[in-house]
Every structure is written in C-alpha cells, then in structure tokens.
C-alpha cells in the first residue's frame, strides 16, 4: 500500500469547470514545516462557455487519472451528468471551509460568489451549515454577468483588475439585468469613462453580497468562488466587512471540498473517458426544430448593386448597444452598395468611425470616392444621440420608427414586428 493517498475533486459549476488534485501523506503524524497535509498538488480552472461536458473531457484528457486513488464531484447543476461519486455543494463547502479556515477565527458565514448565483452559507460554531441565504434569480449581480459587460465594453480582465475601488463609481441598477445593461450602455454613450462604469458594476455586485449578509454578523466573513478574484468588488466589500477573508483556494473552493471528502470516503472507480458522461434523460417535451418550418417563412432581401460614377447615395447607421451597422444606399433604386457589421464595444463614436472607414474602403474598391455624393446620414440605435452629434447630422431617428419604416418597405401589409437585439427584445 502506498504511503501517499491521492484524490481528485471536481466541481461542475454554472460557468466554470474546476479540478483540484490533493495528496495525503498517511505516515506524517507531525507537521514541523507548517505545510498542510493533505496538500494541493495542482488545480485547473476552465470556463465551459455553456458546454461543461466537452470542457470536462478536455481537462481530464490532460490529467493522469489512473494515478488517483479516489475521485469525487460536486456542483449544483451538472454533477449528475458524470459517472462519478458525488456530493451536494453545501457538503463540499463544509469540507473546504474546515481545511482553509484560519486557526483562530470562526467565520459566521461563507459567501459563494459564482458565475450564476450569489449565496450565503451561514455557519454554526462547529463549521456546519445552519442556513442558506439566496437572493432573487436575476443575473445582474453575478460573475458571469460582469464578464459579459466587460466584453461589451471591450475591457479585458487584466485591465479591469488594475482599476482600484478608488475609481468614482457610476451608479447602475441592480434590480434587473436588462436595466443594468441599459445603464451601462447609456453611460458609455454619454462618454462616461469605462473604468467608472466597471466600478459601478463592482459596487452593485458588492451591494448584492451585503444585502445577503444582513442576517449574519458582518465580520470575519469568508468569500469564495470565481468572483472572489474581482479585486474592485473585494475592495468595496472590505470597506464594509471587517476582516474579510479571501482564501487562496477561493476559485476552486467547492472542488477542493469534493477532493477532501474523497480522501475520507471510498469512491466509485474511475470509469474511463468513454464512460465518464451519463446519458441525459429529458425532463420536458421537446418541440420540433424551427428549421423544419423554413418553408413557411418568407425571407426578404435588399437588392444590391455596384457603385457607379455620379451616384447619389445616403448612409444609414445603427449604433446598437452590442453591435454597430452601416449601409450605403443609392437614392434612385434603393440598392445597397456597401455594408459593414461590427461590435460597438462600449464606444459608439469609435464604432461609428470604424463603419465610416469600412464603407469608404468598399467604395474605393469600385470608384474614386470623390465621384459619388452622399446627401445624408440617418442614425438610429441606443447610441444615436452621441453618434449623430459627432457626425453633425440632423437625421437622428428613434429605432422604433426605423423598424416600422423598413418593415413597411418590404411588406406594406405588415402589422407586427419582433426585434431581437443584443440588449433587449421589442414587440411593435
């Protein structure tokens, strides 16, 4: 029998697959160096982008799994997808807490700040969970929502991490994810620095955590989960929570708990990659795919054409919250002569200028730009005001009017419009 017992813990989270490798020296009775026993050998963190199964297979493909004596899984949603021994997430939290807690401090609660949900595990003096406190199901205060907003503003995680909580926070709504997105979009459209918008998001997220902690003694709180790496949010929380504890193991906390449980319990043998994933059983009726009804849909397209010398054209620009689009149309026959589609990235003026450059390059490929005339610029979308001001155009149009005008152009008998946008959906 080996003196070393190795265990692997897996957490299939809402947005991330985390894996922790532990090693227990069964012969070591004393600890003169202060090194933990068991000790963490390695860990993996992989965002799964909505495909936890394939991500898990990719991660396990990089690990020598037969070398582990025991394997266990946890996770609220996806742990039942794997053919492994598993434990509920609260149980994993209890095991991990007993491993990472400071020797002289009893934490009244552990905050789990994940990609999809924030929740508080209230603890008794023995470190067992006595209550679970959750907020509403709105995603506006979660880690994955924060990452989505950073991507919309073209901000990297490293860039956001450099901004401290001393940034002046622009207020954003925390009631609803759609309202919050709208606040972020309107702020960047008005030229408010992205750092202040990001600070506002972090302050809103911190307020969500503080709201959950109202029923708990607000000191010596431990916070775990991937969002615990959000430096700006943590600094806001430190202003309100004395001795906030952020353990090094925070990003893989639940996976650590699963591995610790496995060290103390016999687990099912590893079945191999081919047998790892269980066949899902649908819990609801499936509807036929929409593609089977394509013959019942009439697709309208705009005529295209080549640019000719002496053409008189008009430019249309849609500065949306997520993407910005532009088309160049000939006045005489409404033919589309050039078009571009790109991301707004929280910079409506910058995105508009990129569209102008792209349209200009397409014109240059056909004629000398000075040989055509553009008689007007119409702008719609959430960024229409600032883009219209930048372009010095009077053609700033509400997008509802733009929708109706385009719909009637293609079908004069139309009576209903559904528009699915990057930020919201509209029924007209």
Tab-separated table of C-alpha atoms in Angstrom:
chain	number	residue	atom	x	y	z
A	1	UNK	CA	0.000	0.000	0.000
A	2	UNK	CA	1.345	3.444	-0.921
A	3	UNK	CA	2.138	5.956	1.814
A	4	UNK	CA	0.532	8.658	-0.323
A	5	UNK	CA	-3.208	8.815	-0.957
A	6	UNK	CA	-4.183	10.941	-3.956
A	7	UNK	CA	-7.652	12.364	-4.543
A	8	UNK	CA	-9.153	14.466	-7.297
A	9	UNK	CA	-12.076	16.821	-6.721
A	10	UNK	CA	-14.262	18.180	-9.488
A	11	UNK	CA	-16.816	20.997	-9.463
A	12	UNK	CA	-19.065	21.427	-12.488
A	13	UNK	CA	-20.190	24.995	-11.964
A	14	UNK	CA	-22.624	27.183	-13.851
A	15	UNK	CA	-19.810	28.802	-15.836
A	16	UNK	CA	-16.561	27.044	-14.898
A	17	UNK	CA	-15.161	23.538	-14.530
A	18	UNK	CA	-12.696	23.412	-11.625
A	19	UNK	CA	-10.493	20.467	-10.721
A	20	UNK	CA	-8.228	20.063	-7.669
A	21	UNK	CA	-5.590	17.409	-7.035
A	22	UNK	CA	-4.756	16.525	-3.415
A	23	UNK	CA	-2.121	14.290	-1.866
A	24	UNK	CA	-2.295	12.943	1.700
A	25	UNK	CA	0.847	11.628	3.400
A	26	UNK	CA	-0.642	8.892	5.567
A	27	UNK	CA	2.565	8.368	7.545
A	28	UNK	CA	3.137	12.007	8.505
A	29	UNK	CA	1.939	12.461	12.069
A	30	UNK	CA	3.626	15.793	12.797
A	31	UNK	CA	3.917	18.934	10.731
A	32	UNK	CA	7.181	20.721	11.637
A	33	UNK	CA	7.277	22.768	8.406
A	34	UNK	CA	3.699	24.022	8.646
A	35	UNK	CA	2.841	22.528	5.245
A	36	UNK	CA	-0.729	21.367	5.005
A	37	UNK	CA	-1.477	17.662	4.914
A	38	UNK	CA	-3.201	16.878	2.629
A	39	UNK	CA	-1.626	19.342	0.236
A	40	UNK	CA	-2.843	20.753	-3.064
A	41	UNK	CA	-0.714	19.334	-5.893
A	42	UNK	CA	-2.359	21.211	-8.745
A	43	UNK	CA	-5.643	22.711	-9.906
A	44	UNK	CA	-7.382	23.572	-13.184
A	45	UNK	CA	-9.951	26.295	-13.906
A	46	UNK	CA	-11.703	26.253	-17.288
A	47	UNK	CA	-14.686	28.392	-18.367
A	48	UNK	CA	-17.028	26.000	-20.162
A	49	UNK	CA	-18.985	28.547	-22.271
A	50	UNK	CA	-22.183	26.526	-21.879
A	51	UNK	CA	-20.579	23.153	-22.724
A	52	UNK	CA	-19.432	21.651	-19.404
A	53	UNK	CA	-19.241	18.121	-20.767
A	54	UNK	CA	-16.732	18.809	-23.528
A	55	UNK	CA	-14.739	21.097	-21.251
A	56	UNK	CA	-14.559	18.349	-18.637
A	57	UNK	CA	-13.369	15.844	-21.238
A	58	UNK	CA	-10.695	18.315	-22.378
A	59	UNK	CA	-9.474	18.879	-18.812
A	60	UNK	CA	-9.496	15.183	-17.893
A	61	UNK	CA	-7.555	14.470	-21.079
A	62	UNK	CA	-4.653	16.440	-19.574
A	63	UNK	CA	-4.609	14.540	-16.262
A	64	UNK	CA	-3.197	11.108	-15.419
A	65	UNK	CA	-6.474	9.979	-13.858
A	66	UNK	CA	-5.479	6.336	-13.125
A	67	UNK	CA	-2.844	7.729	-10.732
A	68	UNK	CA	-5.574	8.955	-8.379
A	69	UNK	CA	-6.907	6.662	-5.701
A	70	UNK	CA	-10.241	8.458	-5.373
A	71	UNK	CA	-12.325	10.904	-7.419
A	72	UNK	CA	-15.430	12.853	-6.391
A	73	UNK	CA	-17.587	15.538	-7.983
A	74	UNK	CA	-19.862	18.346	-6.854
A	75	UNK	CA	-21.845	21.184	-8.406
A	76	UNK	CA	-25.447	22.347	-8.214
A	77	UNK	CA	-26.475	21.696	-11.816
A	78	UNK	CA	-24.185	19.307	-13.601
A	79	UNK	CA	-22.740	16.801	-11.102
A	80	UNK	CA	-25.401	14.249	-12.071
A	81	UNK	CA	-24.019	14.244	-15.627
A	82	UNK	CA	-20.879	12.325	-14.614
A	83	UNK	CA	-20.420	8.684	-13.709
A	84	UNK	CA	-18.529	9.505	-10.508
A	85	UNK	CA	-19.189	9.594	-6.792
A	86	UNK	CA	-20.640	13.000	-5.959
A	87	UNK	CA	-21.694	15.120	-3.008
A	88	UNK	CA	-24.003	18.154	-2.717
A	89	UNK	CA	-22.308	21.529	-2.921
A	90	UNK	CA	-23.089	22.542	0.707
A	91	UNK	CA	-21.285	19.430	1.915
A	92	UNK	CA	-18.294	20.328	-0.249
A	93	UNK	CA	-18.321	23.834	1.253
A	94	UNK	CA	-18.173	22.408	4.790
A	95	UNK	CA	-15.168	20.212	3.966
A	96	UNK	CA	-13.315	23.024	2.218
A	97	UNK	CA	-14.056	25.510	4.996
A	98	UNK	CA	-12.570	23.228	7.664
A	99	UNK	CA	-9.402	22.989	5.534
A	100	UNK	CA	-8.849	26.692	4.781
A	101	UNK	CA	-10.256	28.481	7.870
A	102	UNK	CA	-7.760	30.422	9.989
A	103	UNK	CA	-6.983	28.559	13.201
A	104	UNK	CA	-8.019	31.401	15.498
A	105	UNK	CA	-11.128	32.626	13.632
A	106	UNK	CA	-14.632	31.216	13.344
A	107	UNK	CA	-16.377	32.620	10.282
A	108	UNK	CA	-20.113	33.216	10.735
A	109	UNK	CA	-20.699	32.694	7.017
A	110	UNK	CA	-19.171	31.717	3.691
A	111	UNK	CA	-20.235	33.734	0.658
A	112	UNK	CA	-20.262	31.694	-2.546
A	113	UNK	CA	-19.873	34.249	-5.350
A	114	UNK	CA	-20.158	32.239	-8.537
A	115	UNK	CA	-20.831	32.836	-12.178
A	116	UNK	CA	-24.606	32.394	-11.980
A	117	UNK	CA	-25.623	32.760	-8.330
A	118	UNK	CA	-24.532	34.527	-5.166
A	119	UNK	CA	-25.472	32.770	-1.917
A	120	UNK	CA	-24.503	32.830	1.732
A	121	UNK	CA	-23.890	29.705	3.823
A	122	UNK	CA	-24.444	30.660	7.479
A	123	UNK	CA	-22.243	28.532	9.770
A	124	UNK	CA	-22.530	27.409	13.378
A	125	UNK	CA	-19.538	27.338	15.737
A	126	UNK	CA	-18.620	23.832	14.585
A	127	UNK	CA	-18.326	24.971	10.973
A	128	UNK	CA	-21.503	23.239	9.838
A	129	UNK	CA	-24.024	24.999	7.613
A	130	UNK	CA	-27.021	26.191	9.620
A	131	UNK	CA	-28.799	28.196	6.926
A	132	UNK	CA	-28.570	29.014	3.226
A	133	UNK	CA	-29.453	32.554	2.131
A	134	UNK	CA	-30.046	33.318	-1.530
A	135	UNK	CA	-31.240	36.366	-3.415
A	136	UNK	CA	-33.549	36.585	-6.400
A	137	UNK	CA	-32.775	34.815	-9.644
A	138	UNK	CA	-31.820	37.981	-11.542
A	139	UNK	CA	-28.336	37.616	-13.028
A	140	UNK	CA	-27.391	41.296	-12.749
A	141	UNK	CA	-25.086	40.824	-9.770
A	142	UNK	CA	-23.246	37.657	-10.757
A	143	UNK	CA	-19.772	36.915	-12.019
A	144	UNK	CA	-20.792	35.794	-15.486
A	145	UNK	CA	-22.923	38.919	-15.960
A	146	UNK	CA	-19.914	41.062	-15.007
A	147	UNK	CA	-17.757	39.301	-17.610
A	148	UNK	CA	-20.448	39.849	-20.250
A	149	UNK	CA	-20.469	43.578	-19.545
A	150	UNK	CA	-16.668	43.755	-19.717
A	151	UNK	CA	-16.796	42.107	-23.135
A	152	UNK	CA	-19.468	44.577	-24.266
A	153	UNK	CA	-17.139	47.433	-23.282
A	154	UNK	CA	-14.053	45.720	-24.752
A	155	UNK	CA	-12.340	45.560	-21.356
A	156	UNK	CA	-10.031	42.669	-20.504
A	157	UNK	CA	-9.992	41.097	-17.051
A	158	UNK	CA	-6.394	42.238	-16.577
A	159	UNK	CA	-7.366	45.809	-17.428
A	160	UNK	CA	-10.309	45.746	-15.034
A	161	UNK	CA	-8.101	44.290	-12.288
A	162	UNK	CA	-5.824	47.334	-12.465
A	163	UNK	CA	-8.672	49.676	-11.516
A	164	UNK	CA	-8.988	50.008	-7.774
A	165	UNK	CA	-12.119	50.824	-5.821
A	166	UNK	CA	-10.940	54.442	-5.578
A	167	UNK	CA	-12.423	54.901	-9.062
A	168	UNK	CA	-15.546	57.040	-8.939
A	169	UNK	CA	-18.348	54.528	-9.395
A	170	UNK	CA	-21.094	55.327	-11.874
A	171	UNK	CA	-24.399	54.119	-10.426
A	172	UNK	CA	-26.031	51.212	-12.262
A	173	UNK	CA	-29.244	49.408	-11.411
A	174	UNK	CA	-29.043	46.074	-9.637
A	175	UNK	CA	-32.750	45.233	-9.857
A	176	UNK	CA	-32.719	43.695	-13.322
A	177	UNK	CA	-30.038	42.586	-15.760
A	178	UNK	CA	-31.757	44.393	-18.661
A	179	UNK	CA	-31.939	47.642	-16.672
A	180	UNK	CA	-28.309	47.234	-15.664
A	181	UNK	CA	-27.192	46.653	-19.262
A	182	UNK	CA	-29.167	49.715	-20.302
A	183	UNK	CA	-27.485	51.806	-17.608
A	184	UNK	CA	-24.054	50.656	-18.792
A	185	UNK	CA	-24.918	51.338	-22.433
A	186	UNK	CA	-26.355	54.797	-21.754
A	187	UNK	CA	-23.329	55.674	-19.623
A	188	UNK	CA	-20.792	54.779	-22.303
A	189	UNK	CA	-22.951	56.535	-24.899
A	190	UNK	CA	-22.633	59.711	-22.810
A	191	UNK	CA	-18.855	59.388	-22.691
A	192	UNK	CA	-18.586	58.294	-19.055
A	193	UNK	CA	-15.194	56.527	-18.648
A	194	UNK	CA	-15.412	52.758	-18.849
A	195	UNK	CA	-13.430	52.485	-15.608
A	196	UNK	CA	-16.236	54.307	-13.771
A	197	UNK	CA	-18.879	52.065	-15.340
A	198	UNK	CA	-16.884	48.970	-14.339
A	199	UNK	CA	-16.533	50.398	-10.826
A	200	UNK	CA	-20.300	50.893	-10.729
A	201	UNK	CA	-20.830	47.264	-11.696
A	202	UNK	CA	-18.460	46.098	-8.955
A	203	UNK	CA	-20.106	48.325	-6.349
A	204	UNK	CA	-23.511	46.975	-7.373
A	205	UNK	CA	-22.209	43.396	-7.043
A	206	UNK	CA	-20.782	44.190	-3.602
A	207	UNK	CA	-24.167	45.592	-2.554
A	208	UNK	CA	-25.782	42.305	-3.609
A	209	UNK	CA	-23.422	40.436	-1.264
A	210	UNK	CA	-24.039	42.875	1.599
A	211	UNK	CA	-27.794	42.504	1.122
A	212	UNK	CA	-27.468	38.735	1.595
A	213	UNK	CA	-25.385	39.239	4.749
A	214	UNK	CA	-27.982	41.349	6.581
A	215	UNK	CA	-28.960	38.391	8.776
A	216	UNK	CA	-25.346	37.476	9.601
A	217	UNK	CA	-22.780	39.083	11.910
A	218	UNK	CA	-20.876	41.132	9.274
A	219	UNK	CA	-17.280	40.400	10.290
A	220	UNK	CA	-14.782	37.618	9.578
A	221	UNK	CA	-16.818	36.685	6.514
A	222	UNK	CA	-15.163	34.289	4.058
A	223	UNK	CA	-15.838	34.808	0.353
A	224	UNK	CA	-15.146	32.125	-2.257
A	225	UNK	CA	-15.928	31.435	-5.902
A	226	UNK	CA	-14.501	32.818	-9.108
A	227	UNK	CA	-15.894	36.295	-8.441
A	228	UNK	CA	-13.678	36.499	-5.350
A	229	UNK	CA	-10.869	37.299	-7.813
A	230	UNK	CA	-12.638	40.573	-8.683
A	231	UNK	CA	-10.272	42.970	-6.928
A	232	UNK	CA	-12.526	46.014	-7.227
A	233	UNK	CA	-15.554	44.226	-5.764
A	234	UNK	CA	-13.447	42.821	-2.925
A	235	UNK	CA	-12.168	46.304	-2.065
A	236	UNK	CA	-15.733	47.602	-1.843
A	237	UNK	CA	-16.618	44.701	0.464
A	238	UNK	CA	-13.546	45.320	2.630
A	239	UNK	CA	-14.850	48.832	3.280
A	240	UNK	CA	-17.978	47.318	4.861
A	241	UNK	CA	-16.851	43.946	6.276
A	242	UNK	CA	-14.132	43.926	8.969
A	243	UNK	CA	-11.520	41.221	8.337
A	244	UNK	CA	-12.992	39.893	5.097
A	245	UNK	CA	-11.259	36.581	4.345
A	246	UNK	CA	-10.408	35.631	0.758
A	247	UNK	CA	-8.557	32.293	0.827
A	248	UNK	CA	-6.075	31.390	-1.904
A	249	UNK	CA	-8.299	28.405	-2.652
A	250	UNK	CA	-11.354	30.614	-3.324
A	251	UNK	CA	-11.552	30.000	-7.122
A	252	UNK	CA	-11.714	26.199	-6.700
A	253	UNK	CA	-13.261	26.026	-3.224
A	254	UNK	CA	-16.054	23.519	-3.907
A	255	UNK	CA	-13.773	21.244	-5.956
A	256	UNK	CA	-11.370	21.279	-3.008
A	257	UNK	CA	-14.209	20.193	-0.734
A	258	UNK	CA	-15.058	17.294	-3.040
A	259	UNK	CA	-11.424	16.142	-3.027
A	260	UNK	CA	-11.224	16.363	0.779
A	261	UNK	CA	-14.413	14.311	1.073
A	262	UNK	CA	-12.929	11.710	-1.265
A	263	UNK	CA	-9.883	11.335	0.989
A	264	UNK	CA	-12.196	10.271	3.818
A	265	UNK	CA	-14.616	8.116	1.834
A	266	UNK	CA	-14.409	5.258	-0.631
A	267	UNK	CA	-15.432	6.387	-4.102
A	268	UNK	CA	-16.544	4.653	-7.264
A	269	UNK	CA	-13.658	3.672	-9.559
A	270	UNK	CA	-12.842	5.962	-12.447
A	271	UNK	CA	-14.828	4.588	-15.430
A	272	UNK	CA	-12.595	5.982	-18.187
A	273	UNK	CA	-13.315	8.863	-20.553
A	274	UNK	CA	-15.614	6.776	-22.738
A	275	UNK	CA	-17.922	6.007	-19.797
A	276	UNK	CA	-17.490	9.259	-17.881
A	277	UNK	CA	-20.590	11.083	-19.107
A	278	UNK	CA	-24.049	9.771	-18.333
A	279	UNK	CA	-26.842	9.807	-20.891
A	280	UNK	CA	-29.240	12.612	-20.121
A	281	UNK	CA	-32.927	11.965	-19.647
A	282	UNK	CA	-35.078	14.854	-20.849
A	283	UNK	CA	-37.388	16.221	-18.165
A	284	UNK	CA	-39.626	18.128	-20.579
A	285	UNK	CA	-41.144	17.621	-24.003
A	286	UNK	CA	-39.090	18.674	-26.997
A	287	UNK	CA	-40.568	20.764	-29.786
A	288	UNK	CA	-39.585	20.173	-33.420
A	289	UNK	CA	-36.634	22.304	-34.596
A	290	UNK	CA	-37.563	25.596	-36.247
A	291	UNK	CA	-35.597	24.693	-39.370
A	292	UNK	CA	-38.355	22.238	-40.257
A	293	UNK	CA	-40.685	25.210	-40.809
A	294	UNK	CA	-38.402	27.240	-43.063
A	295	UNK	CA	-40.816	26.744	-45.964
A	296	UNK	CA	-43.437	28.735	-44.038
A	297	UNK	CA	-41.177	31.783	-43.736
A	298	UNK	CA	-40.718	34.383	-46.448
A	299	UNK	CA	-37.233	35.876	-46.379
A	300	UNK	CA	-36.884	39.443	-47.646
A	301	UNK	CA	-33.571	40.696	-49.001
A	302	UNK	CA	-32.465	44.115	-50.153
A	303	UNK	CA	-31.237	44.428	-53.716
A	304	UNK	CA	-27.512	45.041	-54.007
A	305	UNK	CA	-25.635	46.862	-56.721
A	306	UNK	CA	-22.293	48.215	-57.825
A	307	UNK	CA	-21.353	51.827	-57.295
A	308	UNK	CA	-21.382	53.964	-60.434
A	309	UNK	CA	-19.827	57.345	-61.087
A	310	UNK	CA	-22.197	60.233	-60.296
A	311	UNK	CA	-24.266	58.058	-57.926
A	312	UNK	CA	-26.181	59.966	-55.276
A	313	UNK	CA	-26.313	57.966	-52.055
A	314	UNK	CA	-27.462	58.067	-48.464
A	315	UNK	CA	-25.759	56.447	-45.463
A	316	UNK	CA	-27.657	54.611	-42.730
A	317	UNK	CA	-26.047	53.909	-39.348
A	318	UNK	CA	-27.418	51.801	-36.474
A	319	UNK	CA	-25.380	52.248	-33.287
A	320	UNK	CA	-26.642	49.445	-31.061
A	321	UNK	CA	-25.690	48.507	-27.525
A	322	UNK	CA	-23.836	45.427	-28.733
A	323	UNK	CA	-23.198	45.925	-32.460
A	324	UNK	CA	-22.995	48.826	-34.912
A	325	UNK	CA	-24.065	48.532	-38.550
A	326	UNK	CA	-23.908	50.806	-41.592
A	327	UNK	CA	-25.268	50.624	-45.153
A	328	UNK	CA	-24.693	52.843	-48.182
A	329	UNK	CA	-27.787	53.026	-50.449
A	330	UNK	CA	-28.295	54.536	-53.892
A	331	UNK	CA	-31.160	57.027	-53.908
A	332	UNK	CA	-32.513	56.165	-57.360
A	333	UNK	CA	-33.198	52.450	-56.802
A	334	UNK	CA	-32.537	51.827	-53.067
A	335	UNK	CA	-29.809	49.324	-53.944
A	336	UNK	CA	-27.382	48.540	-51.127
A	337	UNK	CA	-23.891	49.397	-52.385
A	338	UNK	CA	-21.784	48.756	-49.267
A	339	UNK	CA	-22.340	47.498	-45.726
A	340	UNK	CA	-20.490	46.748	-42.504
A	341	UNK	CA	-21.352	44.988	-39.223
A	342	UNK	CA	-19.109	45.182	-36.151
A	343	UNK	CA	-19.162	45.272	-32.346
A	344	UNK	CA	-19.803	48.524	-30.502
A	345	UNK	CA	-17.512	47.581	-27.573
A	346	UNK	CA	-18.917	50.365	-25.406
A	347	UNK	CA	-17.580	53.052	-27.755
A	348	UNK	CA	-20.392	54.274	-30.045
A	349	UNK	CA	-18.349	57.059	-31.647
A	350	UNK	CA	-15.358	54.785	-32.203
A	351	UNK	CA	-17.592	52.090	-33.695
A	352	UNK	CA	-19.250	54.655	-35.985
A	353	UNK	CA	-15.877	55.852	-37.241
A	354	UNK	CA	-14.846	52.264	-37.962
A	355	UNK	CA	-18.034	51.875	-40.004
A	356	UNK	CA	-17.277	55.035	-41.984
A	357	UNK	CA	-13.770	53.772	-42.734
A	358	UNK	CA	-15.055	50.345	-43.781
A	359	UNK	CA	-17.670	51.882	-46.107
A	360	UNK	CA	-15.017	54.188	-47.584
A	361	UNK	CA	-12.714	51.240	-48.309
A	362	UNK	CA	-15.542	49.396	-50.076
A	363	UNK	CA	-16.283	52.485	-52.172
A	364	UNK	CA	-12.603	52.826	-53.102
A	365	UNK	CA	-12.639	49.297	-54.483
A	366	UNK	CA	-15.242	50.346	-57.074
A	367	UNK	CA	-14.872	54.067	-57.838
A	368	UNK	CA	-12.983	57.132	-56.754
A	369	UNK	CA	-14.890	58.380	-53.650
A	370	UNK	CA	-14.955	61.946	-54.987
A	371	UNK	CA	-17.027	60.712	-57.960
A	372	UNK	CA	-20.119	59.967	-55.825
A	373	UNK	CA	-22.092	62.147	-53.436
A	374	UNK	CA	-23.641	61.248	-50.085
A	375	UNK	CA	-26.561	63.539	-49.403
A	376	UNK	CA	-27.452	62.495	-45.877
A	377	UNK	CA	-26.771	60.353	-42.827
A	378	UNK	CA	-29.551	58.699	-40.828
A	379	UNK	CA	-28.658	57.356	-37.374
A	380	UNK	CA	-30.676	55.118	-35.044
A	381	UNK	CA	-29.960	52.802	-32.125
A	382	UNK	CA	-29.099	53.319	-28.459
A	383	UNK	CA	-26.005	55.346	-29.386
A	384	UNK	CA	-27.784	57.525	-31.930
A	385	UNK	CA	-27.574	60.787	-29.968
A	386	UNK	CA	-23.822	60.834	-29.440
A	387	UNK	CA	-23.092	59.352	-32.890
A	388	UNK	CA	-25.405	61.897	-34.526
A	389	UNK	CA	-23.771	64.736	-32.599
A	390	UNK	CA	-20.330	63.534	-33.641
A	391	UNK	CA	-21.394	63.336	-37.297
A	392	UNK	CA	-23.243	66.694	-37.169
A	393	UNK	CA	-26.377	65.175	-38.692
A	394	UNK	CA	-29.996	66.085	-38.040
A	395	UNK	CA	-31.111	62.603	-39.110
A	396	UNK	CA	-31.292	61.089	-35.625
A	397	UNK	CA	-34.205	58.636	-35.643
A	398	UNK	CA	-35.860	56.517	-32.962
A	399	UNK	CA	-35.223	52.882	-33.846
A	400	UNK	CA	-38.922	52.006	-33.474
A	401	UNK	CA	-39.613	54.373	-36.371
A	402	UNK	CA	-36.693	52.839	-38.262
A	403	UNK	CA	-38.123	49.342	-37.687
A	404	UNK	CA	-41.552	50.365	-38.938
A	405	UNK	CA	-40.184	52.179	-41.997
A	406	UNK	CA	-38.066	49.205	-43.041
A	407	UNK	CA	-40.858	46.693	-42.366
A	408	UNK	CA	-43.394	48.606	-44.468
A	409	UNK	CA	-40.823	48.945	-47.252
A	410	UNK	CA	-40.582	45.159	-47.513
A	411	UNK	CA	-44.249	44.389	-46.774
A	412	UNK	CA	-46.854	47.203	-46.833
A	413	UNK	CA	-49.340	44.914	-45.084
A	414	UNK	CA	-47.169	44.181	-42.051
A	415	UNK	CA	-48.878	44.684	-38.679
A	416	UNK	CA	-46.421	43.225	-36.135
A	417	UNK	CA	-42.654	43.470	-35.673
A	418	UNK	CA	-40.477	41.358	-33.367
A	419	UNK	CA	-36.938	42.660	-32.941
A	420	UNK	CA	-34.378	40.575	-31.037
A	421	UNK	CA	-31.444	42.781	-30.091
A	422	UNK	CA	-28.250	42.346	-28.128
A	423	UNK	CA	-29.646	44.105	-25.064
A	424	UNK	CA	-33.394	43.601	-25.268
A	425	UNK	CA	-36.262	42.397	-27.439
A	426	UNK	CA	-39.117	44.528	-28.743
A	427	UNK	CA	-42.660	43.809	-29.870
A	428	UNK	CA	-44.212	46.514	-32.043
